[in-house]
């Protein structure tokens, strides 16, 4: 049954007729981000200074069956890397039909970054009444310099740390853009990510007070405990130890980008996790580590691996939509 539903969803997503958007929301303008005051519990590198950013929003298409309208969004990154093309954030805004006071979420992609999964998630959420803004992380898609092999994740840790910092600040800016949309309920803002995107998403949510809902799909925290002895990392960690390094040194080195470090910041938010008991890419222990550190909130376990989790797609995205529609937590 799940297989049939999944392939039906894929068919609708890929082959449904499209048409021009009905009510054209094309616009160019500005939006404000940041906070002039210190942000308790947020490290300096993730503090978003107050600034005004330019944006452009223009139509792509409208899905005839669901009546979801899709727009392309561009805005300046609040953090400037040395690659100019990477400093323009690209996104796709999925607008539910008749959206009014709608919950909204930023959507972040998987490591491979081919965008198909995140577009499916955003499309389905919008068809369920949740405005979804899929944004490209640093060095993904059109943000990658031409003829370059640069990625967000790199053996160059300095590059990786800066790219993660930029992506977190970009996500914070995207949340600010959503908050200022008249069709969006500013009390029901979320971040939804899958795999790598879920870990960047959790980290971003920890740094953004405006976010009330967080979805971590096939992600977790505790990078060193999860990967130091992992078969995929054994050669690298073994070489590090051989040259006098230790597990604790790696923990200290990676702590600024590990969602575990500031997981306490998620306790006042509504966290929803989905994890695979047989996941060999993001071990189940990492999902459990985040769950425990963030206050043992809602987690759903599936008897699957990282990729076979696809069979549960419809069940999961329907659950995400319901989660985003909930009343925000009381303060």
Coordinates of C-alpha atoms in Angstrom, one line a residue:
X1 CA 0.0 0.0 0.0
X2 CA 2.8 2.4 0.9
X3 CA 4.7 1.6 -2.3
X4 CA 1.6 2.3 -4.4
X5 CA 0.9 5.6 -2.6
X6 CA 4.5 6.7 -2.9
X7 CA 4.6 6.1 -6.7
X8 CA 1.3 7.8 -7.1
X9 CA 2.6 10.8 -5.3
X10 CA 5.7 10.8 -7.5
X11 CA 3.6 10.6 -10.6
X12 CA 1.4 13.6 -9.5
X13 CA 4.5 15.6 -8.6
X14 CA 6.4 15.0 -11.7
X15 CA 3.7 14.8 -14.3
X16 CA 0.8 16.9 -13.1
X17 CA -0.1 19.7 -15.6
X18 CA 1.1 23.2 -14.8
X19 CA -0.1 26.6 -15.6
X20 CA 0.8 30.2 -15.0
X21 CA 0.2 31.4 -11.4
X22 CA -3.3 33.0 -10.9
X23 CA -2.7 35.9 -8.6
X24 CA 0.8 37.1 -9.5
X25 CA 2.7 37.9 -6.3
X26 CA 5.8 39.0 -8.2
X27 CA 7.7 41.7 -6.4
X28 CA 11.0 43.3 -5.6
X29 CA 11.6 44.8 -2.2
X30 CA 13.4 44.9 1.0
X31 CA 13.0 43.0 4.3
X32 CA 14.7 43.5 7.7
X33 CA 16.7 40.9 9.6
X34 CA 18.7 40.7 12.7
X35 CA 18.8 41.9 16.2
X36 CA 20.9 44.8 17.6
X37 CA 20.8 43.4 21.1
X38 CA 22.8 40.3 22.3
X39 CA 21.0 37.1 21.9
X40 CA 21.3 34.9 25.0
X41 CA 22.3 31.3 24.2
X42 CA 23.4 32.1 20.7
X43 CA 27.1 32.0 19.9
X44 CA 28.7 35.1 18.2
X45 CA 29.2 33.4 14.9
X46 CA 25.5 32.8 14.5
X47 CA 24.3 36.2 15.7
X48 CA 22.5 38.0 12.9
X49 CA 23.3 41.6 12.8
X50 CA 20.5 44.0 12.0
X51 CA 20.4 44.8 8.2
X52 CA 18.1 45.4 5.4
X53 CA 18.2 42.9 2.5
X54 CA 16.9 43.1 -1.1
X55 CA 14.8 40.4 -2.5
X56 CA 13.1 39.4 -5.8
X57 CA 10.1 37.2 -6.1
X58 CA 8.8 36.0 -9.5
X59 CA 6.5 33.2 -10.7
X60 CA 7.6 29.8 -11.9
X61 CA 4.4 27.8 -12.3
X62 CA 1.1 26.7 -10.8
X63 CA 0.2 23.0 -10.2
X64 CA -3.2 22.5 -11.7
X65 CA -4.3 19.6 -9.5
X66 CA -3.4 21.1 -6.1
X67 CA -3.5 24.8 -7.2
X68 CA -0.2 25.3 -5.4
X69 CA 1.7 28.3 -6.8
X70 CA 5.5 28.2 -7.0
X71 CA 7.6 31.3 -7.1
X72 CA 11.4 31.8 -7.4
X73 CA 12.9 33.9 -4.6
X74 CA 16.3 35.5 -4.5
X75 CA 17.8 37.5 -1.7
X76 CA 21.2 38.7 -0.6
X77 CA 23.0 36.5 1.9
X78 CA 23.5 38.4 5.2
X79 CA 27.0 36.8 5.3
X80 CA 29.5 37.5 2.5
X81 CA 31.8 34.7 1.3
X82 CA 34.6 35.3 -1.1
X83 CA 32.6 33.8 -3.9
X84 CA 30.1 36.4 -5.2
X85 CA 27.8 33.9 -6.8
X86 CA 27.4 32.1 -3.5
X87 CA 26.2 35.3 -1.8
X88 CA 22.9 35.3 -3.7
X89 CA 20.5 32.9 -1.9
X90 CA 18.1 31.1 -4.2
X91 CA 14.8 29.6 -3.1
X92 CA 11.4 28.4 -4.2
X93 CA 8.3 29.6 -2.4
X94 CA 5.4 27.1 -2.5
X95 CA 2.2 29.0 -1.8
X96 CA -1.0 27.1 -0.7
X97 CA -4.2 28.0 -2.5
X98 CA -6.0 30.9 -0.8
X99 CA -3.3 31.2 1.8
X100 CA -4.2 33.3 4.8
X101 CA -2.6 33.3 8.2
X102 CA -0.9 30.0 7.1
X103 CA 1.9 28.3 9.0
X104 CA 5.2 28.3 7.1
X105 CA 8.4 26.4 7.1
X106 CA 11.9 26.7 5.5
X107 CA 12.8 23.4 3.8
X108 CA 16.4 22.2 3.5
X109 CA 17.8 19.6 1.2
X110 CA 19.8 16.4 1.5
X111 CA 23.6 16.1 1.0
X112 CA 23.3 15.2 -2.7
X113 CA 21.3 18.4 -3.2
X114 CA 19.5 17.4 -6.4
X115 CA 16.4 19.2 -5.1
X116 CA 13.8 16.6 -6.1
X117 CA 13.0 15.4 -2.5
X118 CA 12.8 18.9 -1.1
X119 CA 10.5 20.0 -3.9
X120 CA 8.3 17.0 -3.2
X121 CA 8.2 17.9 0.5
X122 CA 7.4 21.6 -0.2
X123 CA 4.8 20.7 -2.8
X124 CA 3.0 18.3 -0.5
X125 CA 3.1 20.7 2.5
X126 CA 1.7 23.5 0.4
X127 CA -1.1 21.3 -0.8
X128 CA -1.9 20.7 2.9
X129 CA -2.0 24.5 3.6
X130 CA 1.5 25.0 4.8
X131 CA 3.6 27.7 3.0
X132 CA 7.0 26.2 2.3
X133 CA 10.2 28.0 1.3
X134 CA 12.9 25.6 0.0
X135 CA 16.2 27.4 0.0
X136 CA 19.6 26.3 -1.4
X137 CA 22.3 26.0 1.2
X138 CA 25.7 27.6 0.6
X139 CA 27.5 26.2 -2.5
X140 CA 24.5 24.3 -3.7
X141 CA 22.8 24.6 -7.1
X142 CA 23.2 28.1 -8.6
X143 CA 25.3 29.2 -5.6
X144 CA 28.2 27.0 -6.6
X145 CA 30.9 28.9 -8.6
X146 CA 31.0 27.9 -12.3
X147 CA 33.4 25.0 -13.1
X148 CA 34.0 24.5 -9.4
X149 CA 33.8 21.4 -7.2
X150 CA 33.2 23.4 -4.1
X151 CA 30.6 22.0 -1.7
X152 CA 29.3 23.0 1.7
X153 CA 31.1 20.0 3.2
X154 CA 34.8 19.9 2.4
X155 CA 38.0 18.4 3.8
X156 CA 38.9 22.0 4.4
X157 CA 37.3 22.5 7.8
X158 CA 37.7 26.3 7.7
X159 CA 35.7 26.4 4.5
X160 CA 33.1 24.0 5.9
X161 CA 32.7 26.0 9.1
X162 CA 32.2 29.2 7.2
X163 CA 29.8 27.6 4.8
X164 CA 27.7 26.2 7.6
X165 CA 27.8 29.6 9.4
X166 CA 26.6 31.3 6.2
X167 CA 23.8 28.7 5.7
X168 CA 22.6 29.2 9.3
X169 CA 22.4 33.0 8.8
X170 CA 20.7 32.5 5.4
X171 CA 18.1 30.3 7.1
X172 CA 17.6 32.9 9.8
X173 CA 17.1 35.5 7.0
X174 CA 14.6 33.2 5.2
X175 CA 12.6 32.9 8.5
X176 CA 12.6 36.7 8.7
X177 CA 11.3 36.9 5.1
X178 CA 8.5 34.5 5.9
X179 CA 7.6 36.3 9.1
X180 CA 7.0 39.5 7.1
X181 CA 4.7 37.9 4.5
X182 CA 1.1 39.0 4.9
X183 CA -0.2 35.4 4.1
X184 CA 1.9 33.8 6.9
X185 CA 1.1 33.3 10.6
X186 CA 4.3 34.7 12.3
X187 CA 3.7 32.6 15.4
X188 CA 3.9 29.3 13.4
X189 CA 7.2 29.4 11.7
X190 CA 9.3 26.3 11.2
X191 CA 12.4 24.6 9.7
X192 CA 12.1 21.2 8.0
X193 CA 15.2 19.3 6.9
X194 CA 16.2 15.9 5.6
X195 CA 19.5 14.2 6.3
X196 CA 22.3 16.9 6.1
X197 CA 19.5 19.5 5.8
X198 CA 18.0 18.3 9.1
X199 CA 21.2 18.7 11.0
X200 CA 21.7 22.2 9.5
X201 CA 18.1 22.9 10.2
X202 CA 18.3 21.8 13.8
X203 CA 21.4 24.0 14.2
X204 CA 19.6 26.9 12.6
X205 CA 16.5 26.5 14.8
X206 CA 18.7 26.5 17.9
X207 CA 19.9 30.0 16.7
X208 CA 16.6 31.5 15.7
X209 CA 14.1 32.5 18.4
X210 CA 11.3 33.2 15.9
X211 CA 11.1 29.5 15.0
X212 CA 8.5 27.5 17.0
X213 CA 8.5 24.2 15.1
X214 CA 11.4 22.0 14.0
X215 CA 11.3 18.8 11.9
X216 CA 14.4 16.6 11.8
X217 CA 14.0 13.9 9.2
X218 CA 16.8 11.2 9.2
X219 CA 19.1 13.5 11.2
X220 CA 20.6 13.8 14.6
X221 CA 23.4 15.2 16.7
X222 CA 26.6 14.1 18.5
X223 CA 28.8 14.1 15.4
X224 CA 31.9 12.7 17.0
X225 CA 30.2 9.9 19.0
X226 CA 28.2 9.1 15.8
X227 CA 31.0 9.0 13.3
X228 CA 34.4 8.6 15.1
X229 CA 34.2 4.8 15.0
X230 CA 31.9 4.6 12.0
X231 CA 33.2 2.4 9.1
X232 CA 33.0 5.4 6.7
X233 CA 35.2 7.6 8.9
X234 CA 37.5 5.0 10.3
X235 CA 40.5 5.8 8.1
X236 CA 40.3 9.5 8.8
X237 CA 39.7 9.2 12.6
X238 CA 42.4 6.5 12.8
X239 CA 44.9 8.8 11.0
X240 CA 44.0 11.6 13.4
X241 CA 44.7 9.4 16.5
X242 CA 47.9 8.1 14.9
X243 CA 49.3 11.7 14.8
X244 CA 48.4 12.3 18.4
X245 CA 44.9 13.5 18.2
X246 CA 42.1 12.4 20.5
X247 CA 38.3 11.9 20.4
X248 CA 37.8 14.8 22.8
X249 CA 39.9 17.1 20.6
X250 CA 37.7 16.4 17.7
X251 CA 34.6 17.0 19.8
X252 CA 35.9 20.4 20.8
X253 CA 36.8 21.2 17.2
X254 CA 33.4 20.3 15.9
X255 CA 31.3 21.7 18.7
X256 CA 30.4 25.0 16.9
X257 CA 28.6 23.0 14.1
X258 CA 27.2 20.1 16.1
X259 CA 23.5 20.5 16.9
X260 CA 24.1 18.7 20.2
X261 CA 26.1 21.7 21.6
X262 CA 23.0 24.0 21.8
X263 CA 20.3 21.4 21.8
X264 CA 18.9 22.9 25.0
X265 CA 17.6 25.8 22.8
X266 CA 15.2 23.4 21.2
X267 CA 13.4 22.6 24.5
X268 CA 11.1 25.6 24.1
X269 CA 10.2 24.7 20.5
X270 CA 8.0 21.9 19.1
X271 CA 10.5 19.3 17.8
X272 CA 9.4 16.4 15.6
X273 CA 11.9 13.7 14.7
X274 CA 11.8 10.8 12.2
X275 CA 14.5 8.2 12.4
X276 CA 15.5 4.8 11.0
X277 CA 16.6 2.0 13.3
X278 CA 18.8 0.5 10.5
X279 CA 20.2 3.9 9.3
X280 CA 23.9 3.4 8.4
X281 CA 24.3 7.0 7.2
X282 CA 23.0 8.9 10.3
X283 CA 23.2 6.2 13.0
X284 CA 20.2 5.8 15.3
X285 CA 22.3 6.8 18.2
X286 CA 22.6 10.3 16.8
X287 CA 18.8 10.7 16.5
X288 CA 18.5 9.5 20.1
X289 CA 21.2 11.9 21.3
X290 CA 19.3 14.8 19.9
X291 CA 16.0 13.5 21.2
X292 CA 17.5 13.3 24.8
X293 CA 19.3 16.6 24.7
X294 CA 16.3 18.5 23.3
X295 CA 14.0 17.3 26.1
X296 CA 12.7 14.0 24.8
X297 CA 10.0 15.4 22.6
X298 CA 8.2 13.6 19.7
X299 CA 10.1 11.0 17.8
X300 CA 8.9 8.3 15.3
X301 CA 11.1 5.3 14.7
X302 CA 10.9 3.3 11.5
X303 CA 12.3 -0.2 10.8
X304 CA 14.3 1.1 7.8
X305 CA 17.6 2.4 6.6
X306 CA 18.5 5.9 5.3
X307 CA 17.3 5.3 1.8
X308 CA 14.5 2.8 2.4
X309 CA 12.8 5.5 4.5
X310 CA 11.4 6.7 1.2
X311 CA 8.6 4.1 1.5
X312 CA 7.2 6.1 4.3
X313 CA 7.2 9.4 2.5
X314 CA 3.5 10.2 2.5
X315 CA 3.0 9.1 6.1
X316 CA 5.9 11.4 7.1
X317 CA 5.0 14.5 5.1
X318 CA 1.3 14.3 6.3
X319 CA 2.6 14.1 9.8
X320 CA 4.9 17.2 9.2
X321 CA 1.9 19.1 7.8
X322 CA -0.1 18.4 10.9
X323 CA 2.8 19.4 13.1
X324 CA 3.2 22.7 11.4
X325 CA -0.5 23.5 11.8
X326 CA -0.5 23.0 15.6
X327 CA -0.9 26.0 17.8
X328 CA 2.5 27.4 18.8
X329 CA 3.9 26.5 22.2
X330 CA 2.9 28.7 25.1
X331 CA 5.5 31.1 26.3

